[in-house]
Amino acid sequence: MGEFKGRSIISIKDFSREDLDLILNRAAHIKANPSNYSLIMKGKVLASLFFEPSTRTNLSFNSAMEKLGGSVIGFTGTSGTSVKKGESLADTVKTIDTYCDVIAMRHPLEGSARHVSEVVGVPVINGGDGANQHPTQTMLDLFTMREYKGNLNGLNVCLAGDLKYGRTVHSLAAALSLYNNTKFVFWAPDSLRMPSEVRKDLDANGVQYEEVERVEQLPADLDFVYATRIQAERFPDPIEYERAKNAYNISKKDLKFIKDAKVMHPLPRVNELSYDFDDTPNAIYFQQLANGIPVRQALMCLTTGVI
Amino acid sequence: MNALPDDEKFRKIAAIRNGTVIDHIPAGRVLEVVRVLKGDVMGKSMSIATNVDSESSGRKDLLKIENRELSDTEANKIAILAPNATVSTIRDYKVTDKKGVKLPEFIVNIVKCGNPKCITRNEPGVNSKFSVVNDKVLELRCFYCEKDMNEAQIQKRI
């Protein structure tokens, strides 16, 4: 029982490299030995509170808990909940706090998970708060990269697509900066460049990055291309979205530029990642999403203190 | 009738016997300072001067709080509003201590977050809270939504 018991998982910036390594190591053990963990959460309850739509994250948390022998309560979307009656977020979660041992949540307001972690007694795992953080996605992304490369030092990573509003790329940039000699390429249209907060943190940590707008400009030695959807729901201005939505695409014909880099994507995809790319050896996004299970299992076990 | 002494003729607020004097508050900001300190000075007698002449800055505000000495923590709460303020402790009409103010670790419920999707702007009872990213060129980061604000943005949102 270590230092994670009772700790909430809110922002990737709350974690040191040692913390991340501990989580990834535990996730690797769970993935390799699932039967050792099949009853470890018996009698424990996960409250899965998804205030906005989710397929992968929601079902991944629920499945992760069930496979550990625990149970799940919760909701997806707010219809039928007291939120529709005007109840505050704090009152909603304080009620649910009494029913569960751990909360996994997704909410459209930024900072919502941090606020909830301050008002409840159980650990809170942030499944996405608006355009801010999605730390478990980052952790499964790191886990996947480590599976393919052996370790997380010295990686050359291209972050592509919606770098302005994309919480996955913000988190991933922050996390990879903790490891040695990471180099980034930011591939995005001009209107969706990486925001200043992220750049400032990279500059402060001496992390190198360059920016490109076309696939032809990608360097030849990339380890990973992390593609993201240009997200209509995050754009405050629909006209800005219309201008940007078809800004880039990865398909089989781009392999000559991507070379040996593995291509990841947090999914869902729309038209930025063509289906003809799926059967290339570079495409690892389905293996990536499957890693959500052991990573979320590790987090729930660590934060509830069962391991 | 006795005439006022010359220095009293020019003093806008009477001297206080015991308490705290906060000087060099930017002109027009003293009421915000009172709001921030409200919980610390509840029930104390206070005198306020606003837009008075200042040799160093042209115009300034001033606040005198009777019978209450502010700790460093309390005084530093106003640093975001009055970065050049001086806080003097008065005992028996004499200045016994005089210090500047320093930005605290967190700035709570003074600056409004600039992000319209921040929880602090949308849910009741969630006070704004910022950490100081850079105190030389003032930048704050929202504790909740993690967005940064520069000095110009901060001043608009106090």
CSV table of C-alpha atoms in Angstrom, one decimal:
chain,number,residue,atom,x,y,z
A,1,MET,CA,0.0,0.0,0.0
A,2,GLY,CA,1.9,3.0,-1.2
A,3,GLU,CA,1.7,6.7,-1.6
A,4,PHE,CA,-1.2,6.5,-4.1
A,5,LYS,CA,-3.9,5.5,-1.6
A,6,GLY,CA,-6.6,8.2,-1.5
A,7,ARG,CA,-4.8,10.3,-4.2
A,8,SER,CA,-6.9,11.6,-7.1
A,9,ILE,CA,-5.8,11.5,-10.7
A,10,ILE,CA,-6.7,14.9,-12.0
A,11,SER,CA,-3.9,16.4,-14.2
A,12,ILE,CA,-0.8,14.8,-15.7
A,13,LYS,CA,1.1,17.8,-14.2
A,14,ASP,CA,0.5,16.4,-10.7
A,15,PHE,CA,2.8,13.4,-11.4
A,16,SER,CA,6.5,13.0,-11.3
A,17,ARG,CA,8.4,10.6,-13.6
A,18,GLU,CA,8.7,8.2,-10.7
A,19,ASP,CA,4.9,8.3,-10.2
A,20,LEU,CA,4.3,7.5,-13.8
A,21,ASP,CA,6.8,4.7,-13.9
A,22,LEU,CA,5.2,3.2,-10.8
A,23,ILE,CA,1.7,3.3,-12.5
A,24,LEU,CA,3.0,1.9,-15.8
A,25,ASN,CA,4.9,-0.9,-14.0
A,26,ARG,CA,1.8,-1.9,-12.2
A,27,ALA,CA,-0.3,-1.8,-15.4
A,28,ALA,CA,2.3,-4.0,-17.1
A,29,HIS,CA,2.0,-6.5,-14.3
A,30,ILE,CA,-1.8,-6.5,-14.5
A,31,LYS,CA,-1.7,-6.9,-18.2
A,32,ALA,CA,0.7,-9.9,-18.0
A,33,ASN,CA,-1.1,-11.5,-15.0
A,34,PRO,CA,-4.8,-10.7,-15.2
A,35,SER,CA,-6.0,-13.7,-13.2
A,36,ASN,CA,-4.0,-12.4,-10.2
A,37,TYR,CA,-6.2,-9.4,-10.1
A,38,SER,CA,-9.6,-10.8,-11.0
A,39,LEU,CA,-11.1,-10.5,-7.5
A,40,ILE,CA,-8.9,-7.8,-6.0
A,41,MET,CA,-11.7,-5.2,-6.1
A,42,LYS,CA,-14.5,-7.5,-4.9
A,43,GLY,CA,-16.9,-5.5,-2.8
A,44,LYS,CA,-15.7,-2.1,-4.2
A,45,VAL,CA,-17.8,0.2,-6.3
A,46,LEU,CA,-16.8,2.5,-9.1
A,47,ALA,CA,-19.1,5.5,-9.7
A,48,SER,CA,-18.7,6.2,-13.4
A,49,LEU,CA,-20.0,9.8,-13.9
A,50,PHE,CA,-19.9,10.9,-17.5
A,51,PHE,CA,-21.6,14.2,-17.9
A,52,GLU,CA,-20.8,14.3,-21.6
A,53,PRO,CA,-20.6,11.6,-24.3
A,54,SER,CA,-17.9,8.9,-24.2
A,55,THR,CA,-17.5,5.5,-25.7
A,56,ARG,CA,-14.0,4.3,-25.1
A,57,THR,CA,-13.2,6.0,-21.7
A,58,ASN,CA,-16.6,5.2,-20.1
A,59,LEU,CA,-16.7,1.6,-21.2
A,60,SER,CA,-13.0,1.1,-20.5
A,61,PHE,CA,-13.4,2.2,-16.9
A,62,ASN,CA,-16.5,0.1,-16.4
A,63,SER,CA,-14.9,-3.0,-18.0
A,64,ALA,CA,-11.7,-2.4,-16.0
A,65,MET,CA,-13.6,-2.4,-12.8
A,66,GLU,CA,-15.7,-5.4,-13.6
A,67,LYS,CA,-12.6,-7.4,-14.6
A,68,LEU,CA,-11.1,-6.6,-11.2
A,69,GLY,CA,-14.2,-8.1,-9.5
A,70,GLY,CA,-15.7,-4.8,-8.6
A,71,SER,CA,-19.1,-3.2,-9.5
A,72,VAL,CA,-20.1,-0.1,-11.4
A,73,ILE,CA,-22.8,2.5,-10.8
A,74,GLY,CA,-23.2,5.8,-12.7
A,75,PHE,CA,-24.5,7.5,-15.8
A,76,THR,CA,-23.6,8.8,-19.2
A,77,GLY,CA,-25.2,12.1,-20.1
A,78,THR,CA,-27.2,14.1,-17.6
A,79,SER,CA,-30.8,13.3,-18.6
A,80,GLY,CA,-32.6,11.6,-15.7
A,81,THR,CA,-30.2,13.0,-13.1
A,82,SER,CA,-30.6,15.8,-10.6
A,83,VAL,CA,-28.3,17.9,-12.8
A,84,LYS,CA,-31.3,18.5,-15.1
A,85,LYS,CA,-33.1,19.9,-12.0
A,86,GLY,CA,-30.4,22.5,-11.6
A,87,GLU,CA,-28.5,20.7,-8.8
A,88,SER,CA,-24.9,21.9,-8.5
A,89,LEU,CA,-22.0,19.6,-9.4
A,90,ALA,CA,-20.8,19.6,-5.8
A,91,ASP,CA,-24.2,18.5,-4.4
A,92,THR,CA,-24.5,15.8,-7.1
A,93,VAL,CA,-21.1,14.3,-6.3
A,94,LYS,CA,-21.4,14.6,-2.5
A,95,THR,CA,-24.4,12.4,-2.7
A,96,ILE,CA,-22.6,9.8,-4.9
A,97,ASP,CA,-19.5,10.0,-2.7
A,98,THR,CA,-21.5,8.0,-0.1
A,99,TYR,CA,-22.3,5.2,-2.6
A,100,CYS,CA,-18.8,4.4,-3.9
A,101,ASP,CA,-15.1,3.8,-3.3
A,102,VAL,CA,-13.8,5.6,-6.4
A,103,ILE,CA,-15.1,8.0,-8.9
A,104,ALA,CA,-14.3,8.2,-12.6
A,105,MET,CA,-15.7,11.3,-14.3
A,106,ARG,CA,-15.9,13.3,-17.5
A,107,HIS,CA,-17.4,16.8,-17.5
A,108,PRO,CA,-17.4,19.6,-20.0
A,109,LEU,CA,-16.2,22.3,-17.6
A,110,GLU,CA,-12.5,22.8,-17.2
A,111,GLY,CA,-11.3,22.2,-13.7
A,112,SER,CA,-14.4,20.2,-12.8
A,113,ALA,CA,-12.5,17.1,-11.7
A,114,ARG,CA,-10.2,19.2,-9.5
A,115,HIS,CA,-13.2,20.8,-7.9
A,116,VAL,CA,-14.9,17.4,-7.3
A,117,SER,CA,-11.8,16.0,-5.7
A,118,GLU,CA,-12.0,18.8,-3.2
A,119,VAL,CA,-15.5,18.1,-2.1
A,120,VAL,CA,-15.7,14.3,-2.0
A,121,GLY,CA,-13.8,11.8,0.2
A,122,VAL,CA,-13.1,9.1,-2.3
A,123,PRO,CA,-10.4,9.3,-5.0
A,124,VAL,CA,-11.4,10.9,-8.3
A,125,ILE,CA,-10.0,9.9,-11.6
A,126,ASN,CA,-10.4,12.5,-14.3
A,127,GLY,CA,-11.8,11.0,-17.5
A,128,GLY,CA,-11.6,14.4,-19.3
A,129,ASP,CA,-12.5,17.9,-18.1
A,130,GLY,CA,-13.4,19.9,-21.2
A,131,ALA,CA,-10.4,20.8,-23.2
A,132,ASN,CA,-8.1,20.7,-20.1
A,133,GLN,CA,-6.8,17.3,-19.0
A,134,HIS,CA,-7.3,13.6,-19.8
A,135,PRO,CA,-4.6,12.0,-17.7
A,136,THR,CA,-5.6,8.4,-18.0
A,137,GLN,CA,-5.4,8.7,-21.8
A,138,THR,CA,-1.9,10.1,-21.5
A,139,MET,CA,-0.9,7.2,-19.2
A,140,LEU,CA,-2.2,4.6,-21.6
A,141,ASP,CA,-0.4,6.5,-24.4
A,142,LEU,CA,2.9,6.3,-22.5
A,143,PHE,CA,2.2,2.7,-21.7
A,144,THR,CA,1.8,1.9,-25.4
A,145,MET,CA,4.9,3.9,-26.4
A,146,ARG,CA,6.9,2.0,-23.7
A,147,GLU,CA,5.6,-1.3,-25.0
A,148,TYR,CA,6.9,-0.6,-28.5
A,149,LYS,CA,10.1,1.1,-27.6
A,150,GLY,CA,11.2,-0.5,-24.3
A,151,ASN,CA,11.5,2.8,-22.5
A,152,LEU,CA,10.4,6.5,-22.8
A,153,ASN,CA,13.7,8.2,-23.1
A,154,GLY,CA,15.0,9.7,-26.3
A,155,LEU,CA,11.7,9.6,-28.2
A,156,ASN,CA,11.0,11.6,-31.3
A,157,VAL,CA,7.3,12.2,-31.3
A,158,CYS,CA,5.1,14.1,-33.8
A,159,LEU,CA,1.9,15.5,-32.3
A,160,ALA,CA,-0.6,16.2,-35.1
A,161,GLY,CA,-4.0,17.7,-35.7
A,162,ASP,CA,-5.9,19.8,-33.1
A,163,LEU,CA,-3.0,21.0,-31.0
A,164,LYS,CA,-4.8,24.1,-29.8
A,165,TYR,CA,-7.9,22.5,-28.2
A,166,GLY,CA,-6.7,18.9,-27.9
A,167,ARG,CA,-6.3,17.9,-24.3
A,168,THR,CA,-4.6,14.6,-25.2
A,169,VAL,CA,-1.7,16.3,-26.9
A,170,HIS,CA,-1.3,18.9,-24.1
A,171,SER,CA,-1.1,16.1,-21.5
A,172,LEU,CA,1.2,14.0,-23.6
A,173,ALA,CA,3.6,16.8,-24.2
A,174,ALA,CA,3.8,17.5,-20.5
A,175,ALA,CA,4.3,13.8,-19.6
A,176,LEU,CA,7.0,13.1,-22.2
A,177,SER,CA,8.9,16.2,-21.1
A,178,LEU,CA,9.6,14.4,-17.9
A,179,TYR,CA,11.7,11.9,-19.7
A,180,ASN,CA,15.2,12.5,-21.2
A,181,ASN,CA,15.9,13.8,-24.6
A,182,THR,CA,12.4,13.9,-25.9
A,183,LYS,CA,12.0,15.8,-29.2
A,184,PHE,CA,8.7,17.0,-30.6
A,185,VAL,CA,7.3,17.9,-34.0
A,186,PHE,CA,4.1,19.8,-34.0
A,187,TRP,CA,2.1,19.1,-37.2
A,188,ALA,CA,-0.9,21.4,-37.3
A,189,PRO,CA,-2.6,24.1,-39.4
A,190,ASP,CA,-1.7,27.6,-38.4
A,191,SER,CA,-5.0,28.1,-36.6
A,192,LEU,CA,-4.5,25.1,-34.4
A,193,ARG,CA,-1.0,25.5,-33.2
A,194,MET,CA,0.1,24.3,-29.8
A,195,PRO,CA,-0.9,27.0,-27.2
A,196,SER,CA,1.5,29.2,-25.4
A,197,GLU,CA,1.0,27.5,-22.0
A,198,VAL,CA,2.4,24.2,-23.4
A,199,ARG,CA,5.2,25.9,-25.2
A,200,LYS,CA,6.2,27.8,-22.1
A,201,ASP,CA,6.4,24.7,-20.1
A,202,LEU,CA,8.5,23.0,-22.8
A,203,ASP,CA,10.8,25.9,-23.0
A,204,ALA,CA,11.2,26.0,-19.2
A,205,ASN,CA,12.2,22.3,-19.3
A,206,GLY,CA,14.6,22.7,-22.3
A,207,VAL,CA,12.6,20.4,-24.5
A,208,GLN,CA,13.1,20.8,-28.3
A,209,TYR,CA,10.3,21.2,-30.7
A,210,GLU,CA,9.7,22.2,-34.3
A,211,GLU,CA,6.5,23.0,-36.2
A,212,VAL,CA,5.3,21.8,-39.6
A,213,GLU,CA,2.1,22.2,-41.6
A,214,ARG,CA,2.5,19.4,-44.2
A,215,VAL,CA,3.2,15.7,-44.0
A,216,GLU,CA,6.1,16.2,-46.5
A,217,GLN,CA,7.9,18.2,-43.8
A,218,LEU,CA,8.0,15.4,-41.3
A,219,PRO,CA,11.5,14.4,-40.3
A,220,ALA,CA,12.6,10.9,-41.2
A,221,ASP,CA,13.5,9.6,-37.8
A,222,LEU,CA,10.2,9.8,-35.9
A,223,ASP,CA,9.3,7.1,-33.4
A,224,PHE,CA,5.6,8.0,-33.2
A,225,VAL,CA,3.0,10.1,-35.0
A,226,TYR,CA,0.2,10.9,-32.6
A,227,ALA,CA,-2.8,12.0,-34.6
A,228,THR,CA,-5.8,13.8,-33.2
A,229,ARG,CA,-9.2,14.7,-34.5
A,230,ILE,CA,-10.1,18.3,-35.2
A,231,GLN,CA,-12.8,18.6,-32.6
A,232,ALA,CA,-15.9,20.5,-33.5
A,233,GLU,CA,-17.2,20.5,-30.0
A,234,ARG,CA,-14.2,22.4,-28.6
A,235,PHE,CA,-14.3,25.3,-31.1
A,236,PRO,CA,-15.9,28.4,-29.6
A,237,ASP,CA,-16.4,29.7,-33.1
A,238,PRO,CA,-18.1,27.3,-35.7
A,239,ILE,CA,-16.6,29.3,-38.6
A,240,GLU,CA,-13.1,28.6,-37.3
A,241,TYR,CA,-14.0,24.9,-37.2
A,242,GLU,CA,-15.3,24.9,-40.7
A,243,ARG,CA,-12.0,26.4,-41.9
A,244,ALA,CA,-9.9,23.9,-40.0
A,245,LYS,CA,-11.8,20.6,-40.2
A,246,ASN,CA,-10.2,19.1,-43.2
A,247,ALA,CA,-6.7,20.6,-42.6
A,248,TYR,CA,-4.9,17.3,-42.6
A,249,ASN,CA,-5.2,13.6,-43.3
A,250,ILE,CA,-3.0,10.5,-42.9
A,251,SER,CA,-3.5,7.7,-45.4
A,252,LYS,CA,-1.5,4.8,-46.8
A,253,LYS,CA,0.0,7.1,-49.4
A,254,ASP,CA,1.8,9.0,-46.6
A,255,LEU,CA,3.8,6.1,-45.5
A,256,LYS,CA,6.8,7.4,-47.6
A,257,PHE,CA,6.9,10.3,-45.2
A,258,ILE,CA,5.9,8.5,-42.0
A,259,LYS,CA,8.5,5.7,-42.7
A,260,ASP,CA,8.8,3.5,-39.6
A,261,ALA,CA,7.0,5.7,-37.1
A,262,LYS,CA,4.1,4.1,-35.3
A,263,VAL,CA,0.9,5.9,-35.7
A,264,MET,CA,-1.3,6.4,-32.6
A,265,HIS,CA,-4.7,8.1,-32.2
A,266,PRO,CA,-6.9,8.5,-29.1
A,267,LEU,CA,-10.0,7.9,-31.2
A,268,PRO,CA,-12.7,8.6,-32.2
A,269,ARG,CA,-11.5,9.5,-35.7
A,270,VAL,CA,-13.5,11.3,-38.4
A,271,ASN,CA,-11.6,11.9,-41.6
A,272,GLU,CA,-8.0,12.7,-40.4
A,273,LEU,CA,-7.0,9.0,-40.4
A,274,SER,CA,-8.0,7.0,-43.4
A,275,TYR,CA,-9.3,3.5,-43.0
A,276,ASP,CA,-6.8,2.3,-45.6
A,277,PHE,CA,-4.1,3.0,-43.0
A,278,ASP,CA,-5.5,0.4,-40.5
A,279,ASP,CA,-3.8,-2.6,-42.0
A,280,THR,CA,-0.3,-1.1,-42.1
A,281,PRO,CA,2.2,-2.2,-39.6
A,282,ASN,CA,2.5,1.4,-38.5
A,283,ALA,CA,-1.1,1.5,-37.2
A,284,ILE,CA,-1.2,0.8,-33.5
A,285,TYR,CA,-4.2,2.7,-32.4
A,286,PHE,CA,-6.4,-0.3,-31.6
A,287,GLN,CA,-3.6,-1.9,-29.4
A,288,GLN,CA,-3.4,1.6,-27.8
A,289,LEU,CA,-7.0,1.7,-26.8
A,290,ALA,CA,-6.9,-1.8,-25.5
A,291,ASN,CA,-4.2,-0.7,-23.1
A,292,GLY,CA,-6.7,1.5,-21.4
A,293,ILE,CA,-7.9,-1.5,-19.4
A,294,PRO,CA,-4.7,-2.4,-17.5
A,295,VAL,CA,-3.8,1.3,-17.0
A,296,ARG,CA,-7.2,2.1,-15.5
A,297,GLN,CA,-7.1,-1.0,-13.5
A,298,ALA,CA,-3.8,0.0,-12.1
A,299,LEU,CA,-5.0,3.4,-11.2
A,300,MET,CA,-8.2,2.2,-9.4
A,301,CYS,CA,-6.2,-0.4,-7.5
A,302,LEU,CA,-3.6,2.1,-6.4
A,303,THR,CA,-5.9,4.9,-5.5
A,304,THR,CA,-8.3,2.8,-3.4
A,305,GLY,CA,-5.3,1.2,-1.7
A,306,VAL,CA,-6.0,-2.4,-2.5
A,307,ILE,CA,-2.4,-2.7,-3.8
B,1,MET,CA,-10.4,78.1,19.7
B,2,ASN,CA,-7.0,76.5,19.2
B,3,ALA,CA,-5.8,76.3,15.6
B,4,LEU,CA,-4.8,72.9,14.2
B,5,PRO,CA,-1.1,72.4,14.1
B,6,ASP,CA,0.3,73.0,10.6
B,7,ASP,CA,0.9,69.3,9.7
B,8,GLU,CA,-2.7,68.4,10.8
B,9,LYS,CA,-4.1,71.1,8.5
B,10,PHE,CA,-2.6,69.1,5.5
B,11,ARG,CA,-3.3,65.6,6.8
B,12,LYS,CA,-6.3,64.1,5.0
B,13,ILE,CA,-6.8,61.3,7.6
B,14,ALA,CA,-6.0,61.6,11.3
B,15,ALA,CA,-3.2,59.6,12.6
B,16,ILE,CA,-4.1,56.3,14.3
B,17,ARG,CA,-2.8,55.3,17.7
B,18,ASN,CA,-2.6,51.6,17.1
B,19,GLY,CA,-3.2,49.5,14.1
B,20,THR,CA,-2.0,49.3,10.4
B,21,VAL,CA,-1.5,51.8,7.7
B,22,ILE,CA,-1.4,50.5,4.1
B,23,ASP,CA,0.1,53.2,1.8
B,24,HIS,CA,0.8,53.4,-1.9
B,25,ILE,CA,-2.3,51.5,-3.0
B,26,PRO,CA,-2.9,52.3,-6.7
B,27,ALA,CA,-5.4,55.1,-7.1
B,28,GLY,CA,-8.9,53.8,-7.2
B,29,ARG,CA,-8.1,50.4,-5.7
B,30,VAL,CA,-8.6,50.9,-1.9
B,31,LEU,CA,-12.2,49.5,-1.9
B,32,GLU,CA,-10.9,46.3,-3.5
B,33,VAL,CA,-8.3,46.1,-0.8
B,34,VAL,CA,-10.9,46.5,1.9
B,35,ARG,CA,-13.0,43.7,0.2
B,36,VAL,CA,-10.0,41.4,0.1
B,37,LEU,CA,-9.2,42.1,3.8
B,38,LYS,CA,-12.8,42.1,4.9
B,39,GLY,CA,-12.6,38.8,6.8
B,40,ASP,CA,-9.4,39.8,8.5
B,41,VAL,CA,-10.5,43.3,9.7
B,42,MET,CA,-14.2,42.6,10.3
B,43,GLY,CA,-15.6,45.1,12.8
B,44,LYS,CA,-12.5,47.3,13.0
B,45,SER,CA,-12.6,51.1,12.4
B,46,MET,CA,-11.1,52.0,9.1
B,47,SER,CA,-10.3,55.3,7.3
B,48,ILE,CA,-9.9,55.5,3.6
B,49,ALA,CA,-8.3,58.1,1.3
B,50,THR,CA,-8.5,57.8,-2.4
B,51,ASN,CA,-6.8,59.7,-5.3
B,52,VAL,CA,-4.6,61.7,-2.9
B,53,ASP,CA,-1.3,63.2,-4.1
B,54,SER,CA,1.7,60.9,-4.2
B,55,GLU,CA,5.2,62.1,-4.8
B,56,SER,CA,6.3,58.8,-6.3
B,57,SER,CA,3.2,57.8,-8.3
B,58,GLY,CA,1.2,60.9,-8.9
B,59,ARG,CA,-2.0,59.6,-7.2
B,60,LYS,CA,-2.6,56.9,-4.6
B,61,ASP,CA,-5.0,55.4,-2.2
B,62,LEU,CA,-4.4,54.9,1.5
B,63,LEU,CA,-6.1,52.7,4.2
B,64,LYS,CA,-5.8,53.0,8.0
B,65,ILE,CA,-7.1,50.2,10.1
B,66,GLU,CA,-7.4,50.8,13.8
B,67,ASN,CA,-6.5,48.3,16.5
B,68,ARG,CA,-5.5,45.6,14.1
B,69,GLU,CA,-2.0,44.5,13.1
B,70,LEU,CA,-1.9,42.5,9.9
B,71,SER,CA,0.3,39.4,9.6
B,72,ASP,CA,2.6,38.9,6.6
B,73,THR,CA,0.1,36.4,5.2
B,74,GLU,CA,-2.8,38.8,5.6
B,75,ALA,CA,-0.9,41.7,4.1
B,76,ASN,CA,0.4,39.6,1.1
B,77,LYS,CA,-3.2,38.9,0.1
B,78,ILE,CA,-3.3,42.5,-1.4
B,79,ALA,CA,-0.1,42.1,-3.3
B,80,ILE,CA,-1.9,41.4,-6.6
B,81,LEU,CA,-4.0,44.6,-6.2
B,82,ALA,CA,-1.2,46.8,-4.8
B,83,PRO,CA,2.2,45.3,-5.6
B,84,ASN,CA,4.1,48.4,-4.3
B,85,ALA,CA,2.0,48.9,-1.2
B,86,THR,CA,3.8,49.5,2.2
B,87,VAL,CA,2.2,48.0,5.3
B,88,SER,CA,3.2,49.8,8.5
B,89,THR,CA,2.4,48.7,12.0
B,90,ILE,CA,1.5,51.5,14.3
B,91,ARG,CA,1.9,51.4,18.1
B,92,ASP,CA,1.2,54.4,20.3
B,93,TYR,CA,1.3,56.6,17.2
B,94,LYS,CA,4.7,55.4,16.2
B,95,VAL,CA,5.7,53.2,13.2
B,96,THR,CA,7.2,50.1,14.7
B,97,ASP,CA,7.4,48.0,11.5
B,98,LYS,CA,7.2,48.8,7.8
B,99,LYS,CA,7.3,46.3,5.0
B,100,GLY,CA,6.4,45.7,1.4
B,101,VAL,CA,4.0,43.0,0.2
B,102,LYS,CA,4.9,39.8,-1.7
B,103,LEU,CA,2.7,37.7,-3.9
B,104,PRO,CA,1.4,34.7,-1.9
B,105,GLU,CA,1.6,31.1,-3.2
B,106,PHE,CA,-2.1,31.2,-4.2
B,107,ILE,CA,-4.3,34.1,-5.0
B,108,VAL,CA,-7.9,33.2,-4.0
B,109,ASN,CA,-11.1,35.0,-4.9
B,110,ILE,CA,-9.6,38.2,-6.1
B,111,VAL,CA,-9.0,37.7,-9.9
B,112,LYS,CA,-11.7,36.2,-12.1
B,113,CYS,CA,-10.5,33.5,-14.5
B,114,GLY,CA,-10.5,34.5,-18.1
B,115,ASN,CA,-11.7,31.1,-19.4
B,116,PRO,CA,-15.4,31.1,-19.9
B,117,LYS,CA,-15.4,27.3,-19.5
B,118,CYS,CA,-13.7,27.3,-16.2
B,119,ILE,CA,-15.6,25.7,-13.3
B,120,THR,CA,-15.1,28.8,-11.2
B,121,ARG,CA,-17.2,30.8,-13.7
B,122,ASN,CA,-20.0,28.3,-14.0
B,123,GLU,CA,-20.6,26.6,-10.6
B,124,PRO,CA,-21.7,28.2,-7.4
B,125,GLY,CA,-19.4,28.3,-4.5
B,126,VAL,CA,-16.1,27.7,-6.4
B,127,ASN,CA,-13.8,30.6,-5.7
B,128,SER,CA,-11.2,31.5,-8.2
B,129,LYS,CA,-7.7,30.4,-7.3
B,130,PHE,CA,-4.4,31.1,-9.1
B,131,SER,CA,-0.8,30.1,-8.6
B,132,VAL,CA,2.0,32.5,-9.6
B,133,VAL,CA,3.7,31.3,-12.8
B,134,ASN,CA,6.1,34.2,-13.0
B,135,ASP,CA,6.3,37.1,-10.5
B,136,LYS,CA,8.8,39.2,-12.5
B,137,VAL,CA,6.5,39.6,-15.5
B,138,LEU,CA,3.2,38.9,-13.7
B,139,GLU,CA,1.5,35.7,-14.9
B,140,LEU,CA,-1.0,33.6,-13.1
B,141,ARG,CA,-2.2,30.1,-13.8
B,142,CYS,CA,-5.7,29.0,-12.8
B,143,PHE,CA,-5.6,26.2,-10.2
B,144,TYR,CA,-8.6,24.6,-11.8
B,145,CYS,CA,-8.6,25.0,-15.6
B,146,GLU,CA,-4.8,25.5,-15.8
B,147,LYS,CA,-5.0,28.4,-18.2
B,148,ASP,CA,-2.6,31.3,-17.9
B,149,MET,CA,-3.3,35.0,-17.7
B,150,ASN,CA,-0.8,37.8,-18.4
B,151,GLU,CA,-0.7,41.0,-16.5
B,152,ALA,CA,-3.0,42.9,-18.9
B,153,GLN,CA,-5.6,40.1,-18.7
B,154,ILE,CA,-5.2,40.0,-14.9
B,155,GLN,CA,-5.8,43.7,-14.4
B,156,LYS,CA,-9.0,43.5,-16.5
B,157,ARG,CA,-10.3,40.7,-14.3
B,158,ILE,CA,-9.7,42.0,-10.8
